[in-house]
PDB file of C-alpha atoms and ligand atoms in Angstrom:
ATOM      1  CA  UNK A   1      -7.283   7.371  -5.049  1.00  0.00           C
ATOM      2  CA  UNK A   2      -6.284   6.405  -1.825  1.00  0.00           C
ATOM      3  CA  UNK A   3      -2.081   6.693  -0.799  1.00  0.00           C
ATOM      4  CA  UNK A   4      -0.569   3.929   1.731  1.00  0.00           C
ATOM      5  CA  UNK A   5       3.232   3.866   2.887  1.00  0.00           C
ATOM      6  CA  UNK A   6       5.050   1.302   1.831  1.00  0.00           C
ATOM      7  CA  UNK A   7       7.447   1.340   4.766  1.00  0.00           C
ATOM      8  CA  UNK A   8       7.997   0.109   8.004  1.00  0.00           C
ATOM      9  CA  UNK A   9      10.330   2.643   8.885  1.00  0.00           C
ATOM     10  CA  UNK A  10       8.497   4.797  12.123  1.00  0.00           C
ATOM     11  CA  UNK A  11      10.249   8.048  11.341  1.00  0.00           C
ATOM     12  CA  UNK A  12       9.064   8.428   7.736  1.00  0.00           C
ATOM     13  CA  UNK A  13       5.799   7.041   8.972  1.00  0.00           C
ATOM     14  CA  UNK A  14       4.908   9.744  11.108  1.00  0.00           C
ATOM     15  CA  UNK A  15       6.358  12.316   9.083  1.00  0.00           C
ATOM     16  CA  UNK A  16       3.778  10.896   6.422  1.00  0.00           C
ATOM     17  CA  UNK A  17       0.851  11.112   8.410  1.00  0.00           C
ATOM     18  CA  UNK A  18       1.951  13.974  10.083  1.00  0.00           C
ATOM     19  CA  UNK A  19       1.715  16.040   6.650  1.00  0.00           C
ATOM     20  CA  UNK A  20      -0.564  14.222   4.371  1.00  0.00           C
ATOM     21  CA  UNK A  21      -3.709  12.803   4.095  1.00  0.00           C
ATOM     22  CA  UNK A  22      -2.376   8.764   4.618  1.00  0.00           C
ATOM     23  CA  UNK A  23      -5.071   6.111   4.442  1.00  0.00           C
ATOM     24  CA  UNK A  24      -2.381   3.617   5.930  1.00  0.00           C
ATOM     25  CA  UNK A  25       0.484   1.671   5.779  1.00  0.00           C
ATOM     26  CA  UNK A  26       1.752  -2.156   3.875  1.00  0.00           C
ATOM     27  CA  UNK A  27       4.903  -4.221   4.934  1.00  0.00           C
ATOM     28  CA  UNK A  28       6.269  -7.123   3.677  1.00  0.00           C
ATOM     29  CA  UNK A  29       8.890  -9.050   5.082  1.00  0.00           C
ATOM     30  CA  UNK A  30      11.672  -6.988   2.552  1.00  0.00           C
ATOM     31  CA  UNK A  31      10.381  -3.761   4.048  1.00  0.00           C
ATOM     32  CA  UNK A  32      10.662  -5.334   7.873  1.00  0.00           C
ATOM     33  CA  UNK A  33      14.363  -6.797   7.167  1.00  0.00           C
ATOM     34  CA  UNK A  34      15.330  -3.198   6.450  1.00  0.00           C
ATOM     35  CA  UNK A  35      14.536  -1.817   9.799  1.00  0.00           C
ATOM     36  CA  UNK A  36      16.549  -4.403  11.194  1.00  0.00           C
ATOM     37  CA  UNK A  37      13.384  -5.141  14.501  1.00  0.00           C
ATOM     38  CA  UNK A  38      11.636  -7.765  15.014  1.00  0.00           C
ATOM     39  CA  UNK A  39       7.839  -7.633  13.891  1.00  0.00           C
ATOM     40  CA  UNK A  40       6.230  -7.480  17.620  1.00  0.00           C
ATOM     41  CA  UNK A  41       8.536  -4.310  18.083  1.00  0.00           C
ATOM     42  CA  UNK A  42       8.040  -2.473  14.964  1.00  0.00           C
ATOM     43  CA  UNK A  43       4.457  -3.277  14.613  1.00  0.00           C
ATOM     44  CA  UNK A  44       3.118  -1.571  17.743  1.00  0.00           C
ATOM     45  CA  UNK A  45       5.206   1.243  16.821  1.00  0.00           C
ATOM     46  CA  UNK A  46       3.208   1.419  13.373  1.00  0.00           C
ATOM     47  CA  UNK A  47      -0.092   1.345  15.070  1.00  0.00           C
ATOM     48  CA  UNK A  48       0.869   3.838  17.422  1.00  0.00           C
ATOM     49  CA  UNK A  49       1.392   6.410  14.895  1.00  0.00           C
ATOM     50  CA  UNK A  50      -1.233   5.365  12.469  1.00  0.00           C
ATOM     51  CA  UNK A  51      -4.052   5.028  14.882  1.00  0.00           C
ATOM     52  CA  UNK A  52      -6.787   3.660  13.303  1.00  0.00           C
ATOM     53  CA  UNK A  53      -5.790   3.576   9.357  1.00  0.00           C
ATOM     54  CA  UNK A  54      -5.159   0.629   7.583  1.00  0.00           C
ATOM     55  CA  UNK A  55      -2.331  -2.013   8.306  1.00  0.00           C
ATOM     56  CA  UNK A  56      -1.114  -4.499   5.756  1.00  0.00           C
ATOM     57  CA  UNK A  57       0.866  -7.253   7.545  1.00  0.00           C
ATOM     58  CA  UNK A  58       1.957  -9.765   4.924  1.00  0.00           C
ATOM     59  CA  UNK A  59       1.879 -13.822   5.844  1.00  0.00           C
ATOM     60  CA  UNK A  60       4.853 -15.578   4.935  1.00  0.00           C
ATOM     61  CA  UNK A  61       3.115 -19.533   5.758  1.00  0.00           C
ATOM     62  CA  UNK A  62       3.377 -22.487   2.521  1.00  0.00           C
ATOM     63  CA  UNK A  63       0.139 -23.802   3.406  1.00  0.00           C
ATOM     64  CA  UNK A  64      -3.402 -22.522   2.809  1.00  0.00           C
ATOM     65  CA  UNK A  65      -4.570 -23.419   6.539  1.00  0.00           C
ATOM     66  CA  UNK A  66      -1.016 -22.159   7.743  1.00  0.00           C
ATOM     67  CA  UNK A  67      -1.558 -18.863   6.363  1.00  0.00           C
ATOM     68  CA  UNK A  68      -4.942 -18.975   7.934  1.00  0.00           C
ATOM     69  CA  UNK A  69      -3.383 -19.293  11.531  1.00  0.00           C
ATOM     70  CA  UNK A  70      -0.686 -17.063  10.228  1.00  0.00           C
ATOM     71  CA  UNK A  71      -3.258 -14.033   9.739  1.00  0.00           C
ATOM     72  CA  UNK A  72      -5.109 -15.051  13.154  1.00  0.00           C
ATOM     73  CA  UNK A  73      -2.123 -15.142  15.141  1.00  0.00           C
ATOM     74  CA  UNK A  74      -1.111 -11.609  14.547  1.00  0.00           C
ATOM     75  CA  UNK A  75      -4.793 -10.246  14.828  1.00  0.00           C
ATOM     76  CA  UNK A  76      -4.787 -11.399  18.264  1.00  0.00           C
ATOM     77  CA  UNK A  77      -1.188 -10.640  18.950  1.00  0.00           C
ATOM     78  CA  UNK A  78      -1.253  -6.804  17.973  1.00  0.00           C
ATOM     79  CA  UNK A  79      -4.876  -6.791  18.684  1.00  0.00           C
ATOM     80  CA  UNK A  80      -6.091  -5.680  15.418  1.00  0.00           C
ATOM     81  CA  UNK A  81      -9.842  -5.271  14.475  1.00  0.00           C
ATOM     82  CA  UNK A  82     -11.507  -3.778  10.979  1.00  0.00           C
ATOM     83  CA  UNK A  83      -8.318  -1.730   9.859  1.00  0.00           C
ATOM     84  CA  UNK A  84      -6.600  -5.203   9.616  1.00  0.00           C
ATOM     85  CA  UNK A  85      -5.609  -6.470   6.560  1.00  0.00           C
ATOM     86  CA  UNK A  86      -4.133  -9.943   5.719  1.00  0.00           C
ATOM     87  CA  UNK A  87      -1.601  -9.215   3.150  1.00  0.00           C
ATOM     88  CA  UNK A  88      -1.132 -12.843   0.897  1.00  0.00           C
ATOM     89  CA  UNK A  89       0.708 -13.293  -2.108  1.00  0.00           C
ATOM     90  CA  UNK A  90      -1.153 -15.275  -4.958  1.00  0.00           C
ATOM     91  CA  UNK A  91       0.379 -18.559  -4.502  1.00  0.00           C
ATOM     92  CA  UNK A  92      -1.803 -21.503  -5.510  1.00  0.00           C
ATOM     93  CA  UNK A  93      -2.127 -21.785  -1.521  1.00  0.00           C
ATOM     94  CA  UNK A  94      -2.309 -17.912  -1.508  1.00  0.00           C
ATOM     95  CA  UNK A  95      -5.628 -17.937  -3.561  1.00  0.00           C
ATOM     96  CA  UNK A  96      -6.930 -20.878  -1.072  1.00  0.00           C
ATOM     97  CA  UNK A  97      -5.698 -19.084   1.910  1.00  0.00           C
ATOM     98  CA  UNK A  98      -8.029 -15.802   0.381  1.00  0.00           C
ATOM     99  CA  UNK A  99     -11.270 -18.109   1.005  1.00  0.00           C
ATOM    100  CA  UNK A 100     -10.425 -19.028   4.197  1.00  0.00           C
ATOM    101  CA  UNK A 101      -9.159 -15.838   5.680  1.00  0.00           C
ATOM    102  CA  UNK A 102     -12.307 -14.169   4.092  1.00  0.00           C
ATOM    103  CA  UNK A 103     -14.294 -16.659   6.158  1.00  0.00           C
ATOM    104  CA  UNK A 104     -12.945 -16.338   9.142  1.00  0.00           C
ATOM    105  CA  UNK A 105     -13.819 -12.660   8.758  1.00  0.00           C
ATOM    106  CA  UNK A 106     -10.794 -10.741   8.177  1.00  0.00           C
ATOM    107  CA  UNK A 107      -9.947  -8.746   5.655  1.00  0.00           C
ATOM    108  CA  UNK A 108      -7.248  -9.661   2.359  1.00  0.00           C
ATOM    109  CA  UNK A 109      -4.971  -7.864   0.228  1.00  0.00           C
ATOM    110  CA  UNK A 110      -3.717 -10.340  -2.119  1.00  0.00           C
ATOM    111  CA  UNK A 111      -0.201  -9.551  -3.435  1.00  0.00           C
ATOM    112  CA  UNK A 112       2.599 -10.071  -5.512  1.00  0.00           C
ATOM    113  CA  UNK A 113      -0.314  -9.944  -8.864  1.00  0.00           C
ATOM    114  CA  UNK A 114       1.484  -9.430 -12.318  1.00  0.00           C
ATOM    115  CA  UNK A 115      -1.458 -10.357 -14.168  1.00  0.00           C
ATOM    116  CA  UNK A 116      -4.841  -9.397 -14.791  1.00  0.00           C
ATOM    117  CA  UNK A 117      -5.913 -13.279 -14.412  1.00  0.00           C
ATOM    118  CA  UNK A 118      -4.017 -12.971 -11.146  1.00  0.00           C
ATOM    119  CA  UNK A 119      -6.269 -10.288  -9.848  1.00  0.00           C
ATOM    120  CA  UNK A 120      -9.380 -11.642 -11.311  1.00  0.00           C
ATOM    121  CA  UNK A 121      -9.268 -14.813  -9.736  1.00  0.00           C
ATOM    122  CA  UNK A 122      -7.955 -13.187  -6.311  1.00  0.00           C
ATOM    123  CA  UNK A 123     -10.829 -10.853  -6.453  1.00  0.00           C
ATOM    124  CA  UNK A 124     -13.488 -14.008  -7.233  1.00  0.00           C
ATOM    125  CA  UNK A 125     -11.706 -15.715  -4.044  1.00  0.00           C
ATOM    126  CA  UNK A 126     -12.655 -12.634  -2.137  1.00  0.00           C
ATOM    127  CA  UNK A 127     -10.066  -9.871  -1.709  1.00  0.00           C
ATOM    128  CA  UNK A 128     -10.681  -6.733  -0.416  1.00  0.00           C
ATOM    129  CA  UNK A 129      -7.644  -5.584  -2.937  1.00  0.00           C
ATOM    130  CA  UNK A 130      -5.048  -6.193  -5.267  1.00  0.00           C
ATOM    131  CA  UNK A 131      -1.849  -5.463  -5.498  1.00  0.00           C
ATOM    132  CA  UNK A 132      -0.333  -5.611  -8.837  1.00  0.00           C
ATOM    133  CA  UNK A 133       3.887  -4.658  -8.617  1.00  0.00           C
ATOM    134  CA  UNK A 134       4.015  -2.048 -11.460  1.00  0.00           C
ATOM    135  CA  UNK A 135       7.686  -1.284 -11.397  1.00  0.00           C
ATOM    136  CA  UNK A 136       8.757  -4.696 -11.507  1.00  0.00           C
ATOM    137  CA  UNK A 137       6.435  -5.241 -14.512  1.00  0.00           C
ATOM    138  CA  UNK A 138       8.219  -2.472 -16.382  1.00  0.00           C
ATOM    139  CA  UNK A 139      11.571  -3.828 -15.405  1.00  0.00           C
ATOM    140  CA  UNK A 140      10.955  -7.586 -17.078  1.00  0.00           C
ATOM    141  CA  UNK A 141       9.935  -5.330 -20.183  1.00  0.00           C
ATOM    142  CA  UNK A 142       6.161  -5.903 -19.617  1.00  0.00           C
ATOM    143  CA  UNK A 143       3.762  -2.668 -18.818  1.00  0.00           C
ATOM    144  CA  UNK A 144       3.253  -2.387 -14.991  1.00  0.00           C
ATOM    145  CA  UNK A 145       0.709   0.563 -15.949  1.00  0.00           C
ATOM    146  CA  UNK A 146      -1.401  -1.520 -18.659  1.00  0.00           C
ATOM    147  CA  UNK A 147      -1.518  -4.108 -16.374  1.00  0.00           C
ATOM    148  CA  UNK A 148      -2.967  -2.008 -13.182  1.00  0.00           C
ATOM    149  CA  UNK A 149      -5.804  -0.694 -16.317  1.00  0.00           C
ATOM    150  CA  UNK A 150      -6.826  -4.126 -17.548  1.00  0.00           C
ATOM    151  CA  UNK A 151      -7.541  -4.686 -13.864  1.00  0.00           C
ATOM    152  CA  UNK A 152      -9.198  -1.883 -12.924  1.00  0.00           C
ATOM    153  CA  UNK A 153     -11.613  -2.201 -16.319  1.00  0.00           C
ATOM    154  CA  UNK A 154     -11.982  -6.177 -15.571  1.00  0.00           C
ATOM    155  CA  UNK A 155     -13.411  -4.706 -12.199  1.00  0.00           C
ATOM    156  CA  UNK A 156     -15.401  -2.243 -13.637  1.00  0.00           C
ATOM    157  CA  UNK A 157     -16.986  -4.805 -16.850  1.00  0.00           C
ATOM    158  CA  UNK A 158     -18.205  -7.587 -13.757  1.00  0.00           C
ATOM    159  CA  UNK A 159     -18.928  -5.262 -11.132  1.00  0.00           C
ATOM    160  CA  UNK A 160     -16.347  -6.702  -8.744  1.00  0.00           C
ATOM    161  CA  UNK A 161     -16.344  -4.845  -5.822  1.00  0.00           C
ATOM    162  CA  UNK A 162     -12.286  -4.987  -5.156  1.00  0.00           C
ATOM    163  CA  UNK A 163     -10.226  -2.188  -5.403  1.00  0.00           C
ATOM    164  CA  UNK A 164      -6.711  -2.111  -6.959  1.00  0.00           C
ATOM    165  CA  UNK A 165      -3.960  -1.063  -5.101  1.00  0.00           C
ATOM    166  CA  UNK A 166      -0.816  -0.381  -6.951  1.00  0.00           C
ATOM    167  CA  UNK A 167       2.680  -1.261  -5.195  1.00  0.00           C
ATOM    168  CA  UNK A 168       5.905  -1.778  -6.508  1.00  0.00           C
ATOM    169  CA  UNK A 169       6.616   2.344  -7.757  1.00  0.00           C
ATOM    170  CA  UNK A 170      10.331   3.573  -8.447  1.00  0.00           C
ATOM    171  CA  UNK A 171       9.181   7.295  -9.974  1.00  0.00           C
ATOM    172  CA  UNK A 172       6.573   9.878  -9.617  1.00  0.00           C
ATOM    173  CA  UNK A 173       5.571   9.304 -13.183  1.00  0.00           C
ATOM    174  CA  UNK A 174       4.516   5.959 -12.563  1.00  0.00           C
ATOM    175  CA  UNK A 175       2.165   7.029  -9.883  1.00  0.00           C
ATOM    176  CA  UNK A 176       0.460   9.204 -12.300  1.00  0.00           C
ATOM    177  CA  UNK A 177      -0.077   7.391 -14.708  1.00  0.00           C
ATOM    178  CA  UNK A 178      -1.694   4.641 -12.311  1.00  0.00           C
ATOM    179  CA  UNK A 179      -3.700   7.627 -10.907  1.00  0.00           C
ATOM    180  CA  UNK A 180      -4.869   8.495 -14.915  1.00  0.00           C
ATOM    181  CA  UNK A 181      -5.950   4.406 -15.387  1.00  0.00           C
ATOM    182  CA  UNK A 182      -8.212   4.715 -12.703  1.00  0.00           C
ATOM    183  CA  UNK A 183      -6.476   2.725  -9.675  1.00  0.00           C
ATOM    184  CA  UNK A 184      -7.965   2.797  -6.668  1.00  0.00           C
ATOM    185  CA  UNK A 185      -4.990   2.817  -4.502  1.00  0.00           C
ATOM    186  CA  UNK A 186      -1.532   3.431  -4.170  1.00  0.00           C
ATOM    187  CA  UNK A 187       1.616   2.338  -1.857  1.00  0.00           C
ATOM    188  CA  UNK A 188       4.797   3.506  -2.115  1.00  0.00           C
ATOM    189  CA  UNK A 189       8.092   4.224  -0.669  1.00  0.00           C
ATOM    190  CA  UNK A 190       9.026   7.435   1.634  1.00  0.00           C
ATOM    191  CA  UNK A 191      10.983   8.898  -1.195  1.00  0.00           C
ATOM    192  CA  UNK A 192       8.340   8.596  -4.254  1.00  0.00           C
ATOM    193  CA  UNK A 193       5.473   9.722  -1.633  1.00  0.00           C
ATOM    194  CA  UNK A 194       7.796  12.924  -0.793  1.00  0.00           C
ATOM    195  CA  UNK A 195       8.558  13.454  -4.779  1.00  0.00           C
ATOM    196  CA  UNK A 196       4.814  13.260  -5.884  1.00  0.00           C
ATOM    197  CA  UNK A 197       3.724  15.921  -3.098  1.00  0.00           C
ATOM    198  CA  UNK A 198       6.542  18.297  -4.098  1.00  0.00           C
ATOM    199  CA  UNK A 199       7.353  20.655  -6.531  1.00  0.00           C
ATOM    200  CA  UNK A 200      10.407  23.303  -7.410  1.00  0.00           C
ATOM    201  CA  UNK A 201       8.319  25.489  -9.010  1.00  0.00           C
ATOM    202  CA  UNK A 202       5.745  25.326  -5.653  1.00  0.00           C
ATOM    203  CA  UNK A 203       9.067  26.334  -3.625  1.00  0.00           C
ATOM    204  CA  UNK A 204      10.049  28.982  -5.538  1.00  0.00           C
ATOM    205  CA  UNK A 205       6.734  30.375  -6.006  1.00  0.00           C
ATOM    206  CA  UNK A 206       6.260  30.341  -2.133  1.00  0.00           C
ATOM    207  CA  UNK A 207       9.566  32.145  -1.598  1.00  0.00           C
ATOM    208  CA  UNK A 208       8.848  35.084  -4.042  1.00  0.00           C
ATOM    209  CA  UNK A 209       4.930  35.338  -2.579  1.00  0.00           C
ATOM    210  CA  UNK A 210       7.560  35.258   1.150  1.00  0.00           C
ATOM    211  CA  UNK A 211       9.745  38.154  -0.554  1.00  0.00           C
ATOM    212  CA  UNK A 212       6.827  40.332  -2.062  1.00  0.00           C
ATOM    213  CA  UNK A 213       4.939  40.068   0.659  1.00  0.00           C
ATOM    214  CA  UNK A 214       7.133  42.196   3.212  1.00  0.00           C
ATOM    215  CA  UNK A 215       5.636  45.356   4.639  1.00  0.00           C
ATOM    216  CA  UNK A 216       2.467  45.176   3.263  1.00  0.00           C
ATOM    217  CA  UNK A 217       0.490  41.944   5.134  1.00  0.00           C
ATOM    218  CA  UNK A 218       0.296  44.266   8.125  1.00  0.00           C
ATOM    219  CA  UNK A 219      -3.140  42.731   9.973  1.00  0.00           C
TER     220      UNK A 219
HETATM  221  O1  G3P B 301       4.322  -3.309  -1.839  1.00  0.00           O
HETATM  222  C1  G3P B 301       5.113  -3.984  -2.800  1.00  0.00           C
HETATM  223  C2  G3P B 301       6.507  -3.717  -2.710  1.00  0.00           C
HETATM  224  O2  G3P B 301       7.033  -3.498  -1.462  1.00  0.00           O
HETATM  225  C3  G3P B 301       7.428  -4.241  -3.720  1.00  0.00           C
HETATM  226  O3  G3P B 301       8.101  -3.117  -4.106  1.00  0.00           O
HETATM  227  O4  G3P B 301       9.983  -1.746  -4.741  1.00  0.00           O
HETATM  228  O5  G3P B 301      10.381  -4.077  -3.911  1.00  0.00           O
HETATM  229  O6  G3P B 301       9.357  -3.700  -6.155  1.00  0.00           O
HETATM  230  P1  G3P B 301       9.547  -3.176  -4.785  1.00  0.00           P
END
């Protein structure tokens, strides 16, 4: 399973990929609005610390050909090549917009999916992945985790070669469970990426191995 930072924020960006193994990072206009910059500051900023790993730049265009122009607009803005990916929500234009992105050679997450029949036909339009939102499945009383496991055995039954990629995660719990379902992906927040690598038992096993360890590691 692959991790991505759901953030825009540049600070807990690079403290991400400074420490862990990050395959990247998704935005959506929510996360922009909360760093308070406009997109052709912020974005740079992103690439700069995440080199060459994946960037999910959502389209916010009605209109199928819209979003199409949309998605080319920002590849040639930020000058973005294969770790580009054209994040669209699954709109009835969304799922036309897929096609056509696909064909014009880039690369689609498609978004906002809180079905399996979402995902499936996404998939069969031609994205790359999926994004079901698991913790605002469990908050409208549904099961964000079920969901993310129907999709990932849909996948598996037809051979379609997309890969989910969970979003939408309030706890650590959540992410382990998605993890246990077989989900191929993962994007999350600064604070649930911070809680799943860390553990007070880790700390306080570190800081008796720091205690015992005086005097004797003498090389
Ligand atoms: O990547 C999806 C995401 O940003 C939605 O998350 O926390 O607003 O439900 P949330």
């Amino acid at each position: 399973m692959i991790y991505l930072a759901d953030t825009a924020n540049i600070d807990e960006i690079r403290e991400l990929f400074n420490y862990f193994p990050m395959e990247g990072v998704t935005t959506n206009p929510t996360i922009l609005s909360h760093e308070n910059k406009n997109m052709s500051t912020v974005i740079p900023q992103i690439q700069e610390c995440i080199k060459d790993k994946m960037l999910h730049i959502q389209t916010i265009s009605e209109r199928a050909e819209d979003i199409l122009l949309e998605a080319q607009r920002y590849r040639d803005y930020f000058n973005l090549n294969d770790n580009y990916y054209v994040k669209i929500p699954v709109t009835k234009e969304g799922f036309k917009a897929i096609r056509l992105v696909k064909d014009a050679g880039m690369k689609v997450t498609a978004t906002a999916i809180f079905t399996q029949q979402q995902a499936l036909i996404a998939a069969k339009a031609g994205a790359d992945f999926v994004a079901p939102y698991v913790n605002r499945l469990d908050n409208i009383s549904s099961h964000g985790i079920d969901v993310v496991g129907d999709i990932v055995e849909t996948f598996k039954s037809y051979h379609i070669n997309c890969k989910v990629l969970g979003a939408s995660f309030k706890n650590v719990d959540q992410i382990y469970r998605v993890s246990m379902v077989g989900c191929h992906a993962v994007t999350a927040s600064y604070e649930v990426l911070e809680a799943i690598m860390k553990h007070p038992m880790t700390d306080k096993g570190v800081m008796d191995f720091e205690k015992d360890s005086k005097n004797l590691y003498d090389i």
